[in-house]
Amino acid sequence: MECVLITIYTFLNCPSFILDSFHQWTFILTFKHRYPYIL
């Protein structure tokens, strides 16, 4: 149970740059999927 709490705690305190890069990556993949001829 402690391990789960630690994981949740770490996730909640996740640095914003990790989330930002994740969103960027998702956006790039989505964009590539929709407009493959551009990239």
Backbone atoms as SQL, in Angstrom:
CREATE TABLE atoms (id INTEGER PRIMARY KEY, chain TEXT, resi INTEGER, resn TEXT, atom TEXT, x REAL, y REAL, z REAL);
INSERT INTO atoms VALUES
  (1, 'A', 1, 'MET', 'N', 0.836, -1.208, 0.000),
  (2, 'A', 1, 'MET', 'CA', 0.000, 0.000, 0.000),
  (3, 'A', 1, 'MET', 'C', 0.871, 1.259, 0.000),
  (4, 'A', 2, 'GLU', 'N', 1.938, 1.223, 0.752),
  (5, 'A', 2, 'GLU', 'CA', 2.840, 2.374, 0.792),
  (6, 'A', 2, 'GLU', 'C', 3.366, 2.683, -0.600),
  (7, 'A', 3, 'CYS', 'N', 3.697, 1.637, -1.334),
  (8, 'A', 3, 'CYS', 'CA', 4.242, 1.810, -2.681),
  (9, 'A', 3, 'CYS', 'C', 3.244, 2.548, -3.575),
  (10, 'A', 4, 'VAL', 'N', 1.982, 2.189, -3.474),
  (11, 'A', 4, 'VAL', 'CA', 0.939, 2.838, -4.273),
  (12, 'A', 4, 'VAL', 'C', 0.844, 4.308, -3.903),
  (13, 'A', 5, 'LEU', 'N', 0.868, 4.600, -2.621),
  (14, 'A', 5, 'LEU', 'CA', 0.781, 5.987, -2.165),
  (15, 'A', 5, 'LEU', 'C', 1.966, 6.800, -2.670),
  (16, 'A', 6, 'ILE', 'N', 3.136, 6.195, -2.618),
  (17, 'A', 6, 'ILE', 'CA', 4.343, 6.884, -3.090),
  (18, 'A', 6, 'ILE', 'C', 4.228, 7.173, -4.585),
  (19, 'A', 7, 'THR', 'N', 3.713, 6.200, -5.323),
  (20, 'A', 7, 'THR', 'CA', 3.552, 6.377, -6.767),
  (21, 'A', 7, 'THR', 'C', 2.583, 7.508, -7.065),
  (22, 'A', 8, 'ILE', 'N', 1.452, 7.516, -6.357),
  (23, 'A', 8, 'ILE', 'CA', 0.453, 8.571, -6.553),
  (24, 'A', 8, 'ILE', 'C', 1.048, 9.931, -6.180),
  (25, 'A', 9, 'TYR', 'N', 1.755, 9.962, -5.071),
  (26, 'A', 9, 'TYR', 'CA', 2.375, 11.197, -4.603),
  (27, 'A', 9, 'TYR', 'C', 3.372, 11.721, -5.633),
  (28, 'A', 10, 'THR', 'N', 4.187, 10.818, -6.163),
  (29, 'A', 10, 'THR', 'CA', 5.181, 11.204, -7.167),
  (30, 'A', 10, 'THR', 'C', 4.491, 11.712, -8.421),
  (31, 'A', 11, 'PHE', 'N', 3.425, 11.033, -8.815),
  (32, 'A', 11, 'PHE', 'CA', 2.703, 11.431, -10.015),
  (33, 'A', 11, 'PHE', 'C', 2.087, 12.815, -9.845),
  (34, 'A', 12, 'LEU', 'N', 1.519, 13.063, -8.687),
  (35, 'A', 12, 'LEU', 'CA', 0.887, 14.365, -8.437),
  (36, 'A', 12, 'LEU', 'C', 1.919, 15.483, -8.420),
  (37, 'A', 13, 'ASN', 'N', 3.138, 15.146, -7.998),
  (38, 'A', 13, 'ASN', 'CA', 4.191, 16.151, -7.933),
  (39, 'A', 13, 'ASN', 'C', 5.106, 16.088, -9.146),
  (40, 'A', 14, 'CYS', 'N', 4.602, 15.486, -10.210),
  (41, 'A', 14, 'CYS', 'CA', 5.383, 15.341, -11.431),
  (42, 'A', 14, 'CYS', 'C', 5.774, 16.718, -11.960),
  (43, 'A', 15, 'PRO', 'N', 7.056, 16.901, -12.257),
  (44, 'A', 15, 'PRO', 'CA', 7.502, 18.197, -12.783),
  (45, 'A', 15, 'PRO', 'C', 6.763, 18.551, -14.066),
  (46, 'A', 16, 'SER', 'N', 6.459, 19.811, -14.216),
  (47, 'A', 16, 'SER', 'CA', 5.653, 20.239, -15.358),
  (48, 'A', 16, 'SER', 'C', 6.352, 19.982, -16.691),
  (49, 'A', 17, 'PHE', 'N', 7.691, 20.014, -16.699),
  (50, 'A', 17, 'PHE', 'CA', 8.371, 19.826, -17.976),
  (51, 'A', 17, 'PHE', 'C', 8.160, 18.419, -18.521),
  (52, 'A', 18, 'ILE', 'N', 7.971, 17.440, -17.623),
  (53, 'A', 18, 'ILE', 'CA', 7.687, 16.073, -18.077),
  (54, 'A', 18, 'ILE', 'C', 6.307, 16.032, -18.725),
  (55, 'A', 19, 'LEU', 'N', 5.350, 16.667, -18.079),
  (56, 'A', 19, 'LEU', 'CA', 3.996, 16.705, -18.642),
  (57, 'A', 19, 'LEU', 'C', 3.989, 17.473, -19.956),
  (58, 'A', 20, 'ASP', 'N', 4.729, 18.563, -20.004),
  (59, 'A', 20, 'ASP', 'CA', 4.800, 19.368, -21.226),
  (60, 'A', 20, 'ASP', 'C', 5.368, 18.559, -22.383),
  (61, 'A', 21, 'SER', 'N', 6.455, 17.859, -22.128),
  (62, 'A', 21, 'SER', 'CA', 7.069, 17.071, -23.193),
  (63, 'A', 21, 'SER', 'C', 6.141, 15.941, -23.633),
  (64, 'A', 22, 'PHE', 'N', 5.405, 15.387, -22.656),
  (65, 'A', 22, 'PHE', 'CA', 4.457, 14.326, -22.993),
  (66, 'A', 22, 'PHE', 'C', 3.361, 14.862, -23.911),
  (67, 'A', 23, 'HIS', 'N', 2.847, 16.032, -23.586),
  (68, 'A', 23, 'HIS', 'CA', 1.794, 16.633, -24.404),
  (69, 'A', 23, 'HIS', 'C', 2.323, 16.998, -25.784),
  (70, 'A', 24, 'GLN', 'N', 3.544, 17.482, -25.831),
  (71, 'A', 24, 'GLN', 'CA', 4.174, 17.800, -27.114),
  (72, 'A', 24, 'GLN', 'C', 4.284, 16.546, -27.970),
  (73, 'A', 25, 'TRP', 'N', 4.756, 15.471, -27.349),
  (74, 'A', 25, 'TRP', 'CA', 4.934, 14.214, -28.068),
  (75, 'A', 25, 'TRP', 'C', 3.593, 13.716, -28.592),
  (76, 'A', 26, 'THR', 'N', 2.560, 13.774, -27.764),
  (77, 'A', 26, 'THR', 'CA', 1.221, 13.341, -28.183),
  (78, 'A', 26, 'THR', 'C', 0.730, 14.188, -29.339),
  (79, 'A', 27, 'PHE', 'N', 0.954, 15.490, -29.236),
  (80, 'A', 27, 'PHE', 'CA', 0.536, 16.395, -30.301),
  (81, 'A', 27, 'PHE', 'C', 1.255, 16.075, -31.611),
  (82, 'A', 28, 'ILE', 'N', 2.556, 15.826, -31.521),
  (83, 'A', 28, 'ILE', 'CA', 3.340, 15.504, -32.714),
  (84, 'A', 28, 'ILE', 'C', 2.846, 14.217, -33.354),
  (85, 'A', 29, 'LEU', 'N', 2.593, 13.219, -32.528),
  (86, 'A', 29, 'LEU', 'CA', 2.108, 11.951, -33.073),
  (87, 'A', 29, 'LEU', 'C', 0.752, 12.121, -33.736),
  (88, 'A', 30, 'THR', 'N', -0.129, 12.867, -33.088),
  (89, 'A', 30, 'THR', 'CA', -1.465, 13.100, -33.648),
  (90, 'A', 30, 'THR', 'C', -1.358, 13.871, -34.955),
  (91, 'A', 31, 'PHE', 'N', -0.507, 14.886, -34.937),
  (92, 'A', 31, 'PHE', 'CA', -0.325, 15.710, -36.128),
  (93, 'A', 31, 'PHE', 'C', 0.220, 14.874, -37.281),
  (94, 'A', 32, 'LYS', 'N', 1.222, 14.038, -36.968),
  (95, 'A', 32, 'LYS', 'CA', 1.830, 13.173, -37.975),
  (96, 'A', 32, 'LYS', 'C', 0.801, 12.205, -38.535),
  (97, 'A', 33, 'HIS', 'N', -0.042, 11.722, -37.654),
  (98, 'A', 33, 'HIS', 'CA', -1.059, 10.767, -38.074),
  (99, 'A', 33, 'HIS', 'C', -2.075, 11.421, -39.012),
  (100, 'A', 34, 'ARG', 'N', -2.415, 12.647, -38.721),
  (101, 'A', 34, 'ARG', 'CA', -3.426, 13.349, -39.530),
  (102, 'A', 34, 'ARG', 'C', -2.845, 13.938, -40.813),
  (103, 'A', 35, 'TYR', 'N', -1.619, 14.453, -40.715),
  (104, 'A', 35, 'TYR', 'CA', -1.016, 15.102, -41.884),
  (105, 'A', 35, 'TYR', 'C', 0.362, 14.503, -42.173),
  (106, 'A', 36, 'PRO', 'N', 0.397, 13.256, -42.607),
  (107, 'A', 36, 'PRO', 'CA', 1.690, 12.591, -42.823),
  (108, 'A', 36, 'PRO', 'C', 2.514, 13.224, -43.950),
  (109, 'A', 37, 'TYR', 'N', 1.831, 13.879, -44.879),
  (110, 'A', 37, 'TYR', 'CA', 2.545, 14.453, -46.018),
  (111, 'A', 37, 'TYR', 'C', 3.299, 15.728, -45.651),
  (112, 'A', 38, 'ILE', 'N', 2.905, 16.380, -44.530),
  (113, 'A', 38, 'ILE', 'CA', 3.594, 17.601, -44.105),
  (114, 'A', 38, 'ILE', 'C', 4.928, 17.232, -43.446),
  (115, 'A', 39, 'LEU', 'N', 4.879, 16.298, -42.528),
  (116, 'A', 39, 'LEU', 'CA', 6.111, 15.881, -41.855),
  (117, 'A', 39, 'LEU', 'C', 6.660, 14.700, -42.613);
